[in-house]
Amino acid sequence: MINVTKLLCGGAQPGELPVFSGGRQGAKSGPQRRPVVVWSITRRCNLRCEHCYSDSIAKQYPGELSLQQCIDVIDDLADYRVPAVVLSGGEPMLHPHFFDLAGYGVARGLQIKVATNGMRIDSHNAQRLKDLGVSYVGISLDGIGGSHDSFRGRNGAFDKAVDAFRHCRGAGQKAGLRITLNRRIAGQLPEILRFIEEEDIPRVYFRHLVYGGRGENPGPLPASEARTALRMIAEAALRWNREGSAREVLTMDQPADGAFFWLTMLRKNPERAKVIWSALSGRGDDGHSAGLGISNIDSQGDVHPDQFWRDHTLGNVKERTFSQIWSGARDELMSGLRDRIPRLQGRCGSCRFKKVCGGGARVRAFQKFGDPWAEDPGCYLRDYEIESAGLSA
């Protein structure tokens, strides 16, 4: 995860997130690192989004964790001292014990965040989230008006998402938007950026598309369009900063963004580029990458390297605790994810930015080529930009 605002502009932002945020745990690495846990507490959903990595629909899925099993998971995550737990789905607020689980997690000292489509957030539920101590609510947006509705398969979904944010703001609950970059979104980006300004959204995450479930349906963003989108996002972040806005802009699921912003600033503002390069050089591995800074527990209790690696299971919390599974994971994929730089192949293997990028999203390579160490097909950097010769700051 890259804090674009801080990377490009510097200075403290309201959330006080570092330039690179996620699951960084000081000097810890490998199995000793405590990851952010994305916990898909239910697969059931009240929408049918085109890019859903869990391929969820509005039905009950047998075999999901019982209430007691969920409580046991929370106790283990609290004792293991993970940095944050993101309650996800499906739609997490459809879980019959959603508020009980969120509240118990907070009571056990966990930082609880919620990833939601907003359909269930009215003024009452927004206040409940605030009163429980939920640290952040991320509301998904996939276009403006009817475009969002079409993408999500339900009329009125856009209005519900907007109302959800307004209800959270009214209750004093920290909330922002989660936007997945794809071909449809790229074409509406100017409208979306205007909407963010008009609604005074304090924080927005732009996620690069990761293949999985229905994740290829919107169509991956071609390199040229990705570059255009990132330039627009960077220009908006810089302009908002100049205007004195405390708005925070972040990107996720493509650490090559850091290199792209450095290359951009190298031409426009060489002095700022030096600061960016220093931050890039000091980040080490990607703190929010699969198998390191992030993990996933699905609704059945299966543990995965992250929420997109659904076809690779490390164990099940019905049989062993998450902490036992994660700290004891010794299979080939997890070993590779925790020491992936030497394994990278293709463009990623020869890229001069591989030590600051970590090879992008390994699951994209696996989904595209059947090889987790192949080049990341979602990388939009040009060949001449990643050549090793002449790297300097």
Coordinates of C-alpha atoms in Angstrom, one line a residue:
M1 CA 0.0 0.0 0.0
I2 CA 1.5 3.4 -1.0
N3 CA 0.4 6.7 0.6
V4 CA 0.5 8.8 -2.6
T5 CA -0.1 12.0 -0.7
K6 CA 2.8 11.6 1.6
L7 CA 5.1 10.2 -1.0
L8 CA 4.5 13.1 -3.4
C9 CA 3.8 16.0 -1.0
G10 CA 5.4 15.0 2.3
G11 CA 4.1 16.3 5.7
A12 CA 1.7 14.7 8.1
Q13 CA -1.7 13.5 6.9
P14 CA -4.8 13.0 9.1
G15 CA -4.4 9.3 9.4
E16 CA -0.6 9.6 10.0
L17 CA 0.0 6.7 7.8
P18 CA 3.6 6.1 6.7
V19 CA 4.6 6.4 3.0
F20 CA 4.3 2.6 2.8
S21 CA 1.7 1.2 5.1
G22 CA 0.4 -2.3 5.7
G23 CA 1.7 -5.0 7.9
R24 CA 5.2 -3.8 8.6
Q25 CA 6.4 -5.0 12.0
G26 CA 9.8 -3.4 12.6
A27 CA 12.6 -5.9 12.0
K28 CA 10.5 -8.9 12.0
S29 CA 10.3 -11.0 8.9
G30 CA 9.1 -14.3 7.5
P31 CA 6.9 -16.3 9.9
Q32 CA 7.7 -13.9 12.8
R33 CA 5.9 -11.0 11.1
R34 CA 2.4 -10.4 12.2
P35 CA 0.2 -9.8 9.2
V36 CA -2.9 -7.7 8.7
V37 CA -5.7 -10.3 8.5
V38 CA -8.4 -9.8 5.9
W39 CA -11.2 -12.0 7.3
S40 CA -14.0 -12.9 5.0
I41 CA -16.5 -13.6 7.7
T42 CA -19.2 -14.6 5.2
R43 CA -19.3 -15.3 1.4
R44 CA -22.9 -14.2 1.1
C45 CA -23.4 -10.8 -0.6
N46 CA -26.4 -8.6 -1.5
L47 CA -24.7 -7.5 -4.8
R48 CA -23.1 -9.2 -7.7
C49 CA -20.0 -7.2 -8.6
E50 CA -18.2 -7.9 -11.8
H51 CA -14.8 -8.0 -10.2
C52 CA -15.6 -10.0 -7.1
Y53 CA -12.6 -12.1 -6.2
S54 CA -14.7 -14.5 -4.0
D55 CA -17.4 -14.9 -6.7
S56 CA -20.1 -14.2 -4.2
I57 CA -23.8 -14.0 -4.7
A58 CA -27.0 -13.6 -2.5
K59 CA -27.2 -17.1 -1.1
Q60 CA -26.2 -19.0 2.0
Y61 CA -23.0 -20.9 1.8
P62 CA -22.8 -24.0 4.0
G63 CA -19.8 -24.7 6.2
E64 CA -19.1 -21.1 7.4
L65 CA -17.6 -20.7 10.8
S66 CA -20.0 -20.8 13.8
L67 CA -20.2 -18.0 16.3
Q68 CA -18.0 -19.8 18.8
Q69 CA -15.5 -20.6 16.1
C70 CA -15.4 -16.9 15.2
I71 CA -14.9 -16.0 18.8
D72 CA -12.0 -18.4 19.1
V73 CA -10.5 -16.8 16.0
I74 CA -10.7 -13.4 17.5
D75 CA -9.1 -14.6 20.7
D76 CA -6.3 -16.1 18.8
L77 CA -5.7 -13.0 16.6
A78 CA -5.7 -10.8 19.7
D79 CA -3.2 -13.0 21.5
Y80 CA -1.1 -13.2 18.4
R81 CA -1.2 -9.4 18.3
V82 CA -1.9 -8.9 14.6
P83 CA -1.8 -5.2 13.6
A84 CA -5.3 -5.0 12.2
V85 CA -8.3 -7.2 11.2
V86 CA -10.4 -6.2 8.1
L87 CA -13.8 -7.7 8.3
S88 CA -14.7 -8.5 4.7
G89 CA -16.9 -10.9 2.6
G90 CA -19.0 -11.2 0.6
E91 CA -20.7 -8.4 2.5
P92 CA -19.6 -8.7 6.1
M93 CA -22.6 -6.8 7.5
L94 CA -24.8 -9.6 6.3
H95 CA -23.2 -11.9 8.9
P96 CA -25.9 -12.5 11.6
H97 CA -23.4 -11.7 14.3
F98 CA -21.5 -8.9 12.6
F99 CA -21.8 -6.3 15.3
D100 CA -21.1 -8.9 18.0
L101 CA -17.8 -9.9 16.3
A102 CA -16.7 -6.3 15.6
G103 CA -17.4 -5.3 19.2
Y104 CA -15.7 -8.3 20.6
G105 CA -12.7 -7.8 18.4
V106 CA -12.4 -4.1 19.6
A107 CA -12.8 -5.3 23.3
R108 CA -10.0 -7.7 22.8
G109 CA -7.7 -4.8 21.7
L110 CA -7.8 -5.5 17.9
Q111 CA -7.9 -2.7 15.4
I112 CA -11.1 -3.6 13.5
K113 CA -11.7 -2.2 10.0
V114 CA -14.7 -3.0 7.7
A115 CA -14.7 -3.4 4.0
T116 CA -18.3 -3.0 2.8
N117 CA -20.5 -2.1 -0.1
G118 CA -22.4 0.3 2.1
M119 CA -25.8 -1.2 1.5
R120 CA -26.4 -1.9 5.2
I121 CA -25.1 1.4 6.6
D122 CA -28.0 3.7 7.6
S123 CA -27.7 6.3 10.3
H124 CA -28.4 3.8 13.1
N125 CA -25.7 1.3 12.0
A126 CA -23.2 4.1 11.3
Q127 CA -23.6 5.1 14.9
R128 CA -23.3 1.5 16.1
L129 CA -20.0 1.2 14.2
K130 CA -18.7 4.4 15.9
D131 CA -19.9 3.4 19.3
L132 CA -18.2 0.0 19.0
G133 CA -14.9 1.6 18.2
V134 CA -14.4 0.4 14.6
S135 CA -11.3 2.2 13.4
Y136 CA -12.2 2.6 9.7
V137 CA -14.9 1.8 7.2
G138 CA -13.9 1.4 3.6
I139 CA -16.9 1.8 1.2
S140 CA -16.5 0.4 -2.4
L141 CA -17.3 2.6 -5.4
D142 CA -17.2 1.5 -9.0
G143 CA -18.4 4.4 -11.0
I144 CA -20.8 7.3 -10.7
G145 CA -24.6 6.8 -10.7
G146 CA -25.9 4.1 -13.1
S147 CA -22.4 3.0 -14.0
H148 CA -21.8 1.9 -10.3
D149 CA -25.3 0.3 -10.3
S150 CA -24.6 -1.7 -13.5
F151 CA -21.2 -2.8 -12.3
R152 CA -22.6 -4.0 -9.0
G153 CA -25.8 -5.6 -10.4
R154 CA -28.4 -3.6 -8.5
N155 CA -30.2 -0.3 -9.1
G156 CA -29.8 2.2 -6.3
A157 CA -26.4 0.8 -5.2
F158 CA -24.7 4.1 -5.9
D159 CA -27.1 6.1 -3.8
K160 CA -26.7 3.6 -1.0
A161 CA -22.9 3.9 -1.1
V162 CA -23.1 7.7 -1.0
D163 CA -25.6 7.6 1.8
A164 CA -23.4 5.2 3.7
F165 CA -20.5 7.6 3.6
R166 CA -22.7 10.5 4.7
H167 CA -24.1 8.5 7.6
C168 CA -20.6 7.6 8.7
R169 CA -19.5 11.2 8.5
G170 CA -22.6 12.3 10.5
A171 CA -21.8 9.8 13.2
G172 CA -18.1 10.8 13.4
Q173 CA -17.1 7.3 12.1
K174 CA -13.9 7.4 10.0
A175 CA -14.7 6.3 6.5
G176 CA -13.5 6.5 2.9
L177 CA -13.8 5.0 -0.5
R178 CA -12.2 1.9 -2.1
I179 CA -12.0 2.1 -5.9
T180 CA -10.7 -0.7 -8.1
L181 CA -8.9 0.5 -11.2
N182 CA -10.2 -1.2 -14.4
R183 CA -11.2 -0.1 -17.9
R184 CA -14.6 1.1 -16.8
I185 CA -13.3 3.2 -13.9
A186 CA -10.4 4.7 -15.9
G187 CA -12.9 6.2 -18.3
Q188 CA -14.8 7.9 -15.4
L189 CA -11.8 9.0 -13.4
P190 CA -12.3 12.7 -13.9
E191 CA -15.9 12.4 -12.7
I192 CA -14.8 10.3 -9.7
L193 CA -12.2 12.8 -8.7
R194 CA -14.8 15.6 -8.8
F195 CA -17.1 13.4 -6.8
I196 CA -14.4 12.9 -4.1
E197 CA -14.0 16.7 -3.9
E198 CA -17.7 17.5 -3.8
E199 CA -18.4 14.9 -1.1
D200 CA -15.2 15.9 0.8
I201 CA -14.0 12.3 1.0
P202 CA -11.1 12.4 3.5
R203 CA -9.4 9.2 2.3
V204 CA -9.6 7.2 -0.9
Y205 CA -7.8 3.9 -1.9
F206 CA -7.3 3.1 -5.6
R207 CA -6.7 -0.6 -5.9
H208 CA -5.2 -2.2 -9.0
L209 CA -7.2 -5.1 -10.3
V210 CA -6.1 -8.5 -9.1
Y211 CA -7.4 -11.6 -11.0
G212 CA -9.5 -14.0 -9.0
G213 CA -13.1 -15.1 -8.9
R214 CA -14.9 -12.7 -11.4
G215 CA -11.8 -10.4 -11.2
E216 CA -11.0 -10.5 -14.9
N217 CA -14.5 -9.6 -16.0
P218 CA -14.0 -5.8 -16.2
G219 CA -10.9 -6.2 -18.2
P220 CA -7.4 -5.5 -16.9
L221 CA -6.2 -1.9 -17.4
P222 CA -3.8 -1.7 -20.4
A223 CA -0.4 -0.2 -19.5
S224 CA -1.0 3.1 -21.3
E225 CA -4.4 3.6 -19.5
A226 CA -2.9 2.7 -16.2
R227 CA -0.2 5.3 -16.6
T228 CA -2.7 7.9 -17.5
A229 CA -4.9 7.0 -14.5
L230 CA -1.9 7.2 -12.1
R231 CA -0.9 10.6 -13.5
M232 CA -4.4 11.9 -12.9
I233 CA -4.4 10.5 -9.4
A234 CA -1.0 12.0 -8.7
E235 CA -2.1 15.4 -10.1
A236 CA -5.2 15.4 -8.0
A237 CA -3.2 14.5 -4.8
L238 CA -0.8 17.3 -5.5
R239 CA -3.5 19.9 -6.2
W240 CA -5.5 19.0 -3.1
N241 CA -2.3 19.3 -1.1
R242 CA -1.6 22.8 -2.6
E243 CA -5.2 23.8 -1.8
G244 CA -4.7 22.9 1.8
S245 CA -6.9 19.8 1.8
A246 CA -6.1 17.1 4.3
R247 CA -7.4 14.4 1.9
E248 CA -5.3 11.2 1.8
V249 CA -4.8 9.3 -1.5
L250 CA -3.4 5.7 -1.5
T251 CA -2.9 3.0 -4.0
M252 CA -2.9 -0.7 -3.4
D253 CA -1.9 -4.0 -5.1
Q254 CA 0.8 -2.6 -7.4
P255 CA 4.0 -1.5 -5.6
A256 CA 5.4 -0.5 -9.0
D257 CA 3.4 2.7 -8.4
G258 CA 6.3 3.9 -6.2
A259 CA 8.8 3.6 -9.0
F260 CA 6.4 5.3 -11.4
F261 CA 5.9 8.3 -9.1
W262 CA 9.7 8.5 -8.6
L263 CA 10.2 8.5 -12.4
T264 CA 7.5 11.2 -12.8
M265 CA 9.1 13.4 -10.1
L266 CA 12.6 12.9 -11.5
R267 CA 11.5 15.0 -14.5
K268 CA 9.2 17.5 -12.7
N269 CA 10.9 18.0 -9.3
P270 CA 14.3 16.4 -8.9
E271 CA 14.6 17.5 -5.2
R272 CA 11.4 15.8 -4.3
A273 CA 12.5 12.7 -6.4
K274 CA 15.5 12.4 -4.1
V275 CA 13.2 12.2 -1.0
I276 CA 11.0 9.6 -2.8
W277 CA 14.0 7.5 -3.8
S278 CA 15.2 7.5 -0.2
A279 CA 11.8 6.3 0.9
L280 CA 11.7 3.6 -1.8
S281 CA 15.2 2.4 -1.0
G282 CA 14.5 2.1 2.7
R283 CA 11.2 0.2 2.4
G284 CA 12.7 -3.3 2.0
D285 CA 10.1 -5.8 1.0
D286 CA 6.6 -4.8 0.4
G287 CA 4.9 -4.6 3.8
H288 CA 1.5 -5.3 2.4
S289 CA 2.4 -8.3 0.2
A290 CA 0.9 -11.8 0.3
G291 CA 2.5 -14.1 2.8
L292 CA 4.3 -11.2 4.6
G293 CA 2.2 -8.2 5.6
I294 CA -1.2 -9.5 4.7
S295 CA -3.1 -12.7 5.1
N296 CA -6.6 -14.1 4.7
I297 CA -9.1 -16.3 6.5
D298 CA -12.1 -17.2 4.3
S299 CA -15.6 -17.8 5.4
Q300 CA -15.0 -21.6 5.7
G301 CA -12.0 -21.0 8.0
D302 CA -9.3 -21.7 5.3
V303 CA -6.2 -19.6 5.7
H304 CA -4.6 -18.2 2.5
P305 CA -1.5 -16.0 1.7
D306 CA -3.9 -13.2 1.0
Q307 CA -7.6 -12.9 -0.1
F308 CA -6.7 -13.5 -3.8
W309 CA -4.9 -16.9 -3.3
R310 CA -8.1 -18.8 -2.9
D311 CA -6.6 -21.9 -4.6
H312 CA -3.8 -22.2 -2.1
T313 CA -4.7 -23.1 1.5
L314 CA -2.3 -23.3 4.4
G315 CA -4.7 -24.8 6.9
N316 CA -8.1 -24.3 8.5
V317 CA -8.8 -22.5 11.8
K318 CA -11.4 -25.2 12.7
E319 CA -8.4 -27.6 13.1
R320 CA -5.5 -25.3 14.2
T321 CA -5.4 -21.7 15.2
F322 CA -4.4 -19.0 12.7
S323 CA -1.3 -18.2 14.7
Q324 CA -0.2 -21.8 14.5
I325 CA -0.9 -22.0 10.8
W326 CA 0.8 -18.7 9.9
S327 CA 3.9 -19.1 12.0
G328 CA 4.3 -22.7 11.0
A329 CA 3.7 -22.3 7.3
R330 CA 6.7 -24.0 5.6
D331 CA 5.3 -24.9 2.1
E332 CA 7.1 -24.0 -1.1
L333 CA 4.8 -21.0 -2.0
M334 CA 5.0 -19.4 1.4
S335 CA 8.8 -19.8 1.6
G336 CA 9.0 -18.2 -1.9
L337 CA 6.7 -15.3 -1.0
R338 CA 8.8 -14.5 2.0
D339 CA 12.0 -14.6 0.0
R340 CA 10.8 -13.9 -3.5
I341 CA 13.4 -11.6 -5.1
P342 CA 15.8 -14.3 -6.2
R343 CA 12.9 -16.3 -7.7
L344 CA 11.5 -13.5 -9.9
Q345 CA 11.6 -14.2 -13.6
G346 CA 11.0 -12.3 -16.9
R347 CA 10.7 -8.6 -16.7
C348 CA 10.4 -8.7 -12.9
G349 CA 13.6 -10.7 -12.6
S350 CA 15.7 -8.2 -14.5
C351 CA 13.9 -5.1 -13.3
R352 CA 16.0 -2.5 -11.5
F353 CA 13.1 -1.8 -9.1
K354 CA 12.5 -5.3 -7.9
K355 CA 14.0 -4.7 -4.5
V356 CA 11.7 -1.8 -3.8
C357 CA 8.7 -3.3 -5.6
G358 CA 9.0 -6.9 -4.6
G359 CA 7.9 -8.1 -7.9
G360 CA 4.4 -6.7 -7.8
A361 CA 1.4 -9.1 -7.2
R362 CA 2.6 -12.7 -7.4
V363 CA -0.9 -13.9 -7.6
R364 CA -1.4 -12.0 -10.9
A365 CA 1.6 -13.8 -12.3
F366 CA 0.2 -17.2 -11.1
Q367 CA -3.3 -16.5 -12.5
K368 CA -2.0 -15.4 -15.8
F369 CA 1.0 -17.8 -16.4
G370 CA 0.5 -20.6 -13.9
D371 CA 3.8 -19.6 -12.3
P372 CA 4.0 -17.5 -9.2
W373 CA 7.5 -16.2 -10.1
A374 CA 6.7 -15.1 -13.6
E375 CA 6.5 -11.4 -14.4
D376 CA 3.6 -9.5 -13.0
P377 CA 1.2 -8.9 -16.0
G378 CA -0.2 -5.9 -14.2
C379 CA 3.1 -3.9 -14.4
Y380 CA 2.7 -0.9 -16.6
L381 CA 6.3 0.3 -16.5
R382 CA 8.1 0.5 -19.9
D383 CA 11.1 -1.7 -20.8
Y384 CA 13.5 1.2 -20.9
E385 CA 12.3 2.4 -17.5
I386 CA 13.1 -0.9 -15.7
E387 CA 16.5 -1.4 -17.4
S388 CA 19.3 -1.8 -14.8
A389 CA 21.8 0.7 -16.3
G390 CA 21.9 4.2 -15.0
L391 CA 19.9 3.8 -11.8
S392 CA 20.4 6.9 -9.6
A393 CA 18.5 9.3 -7.5

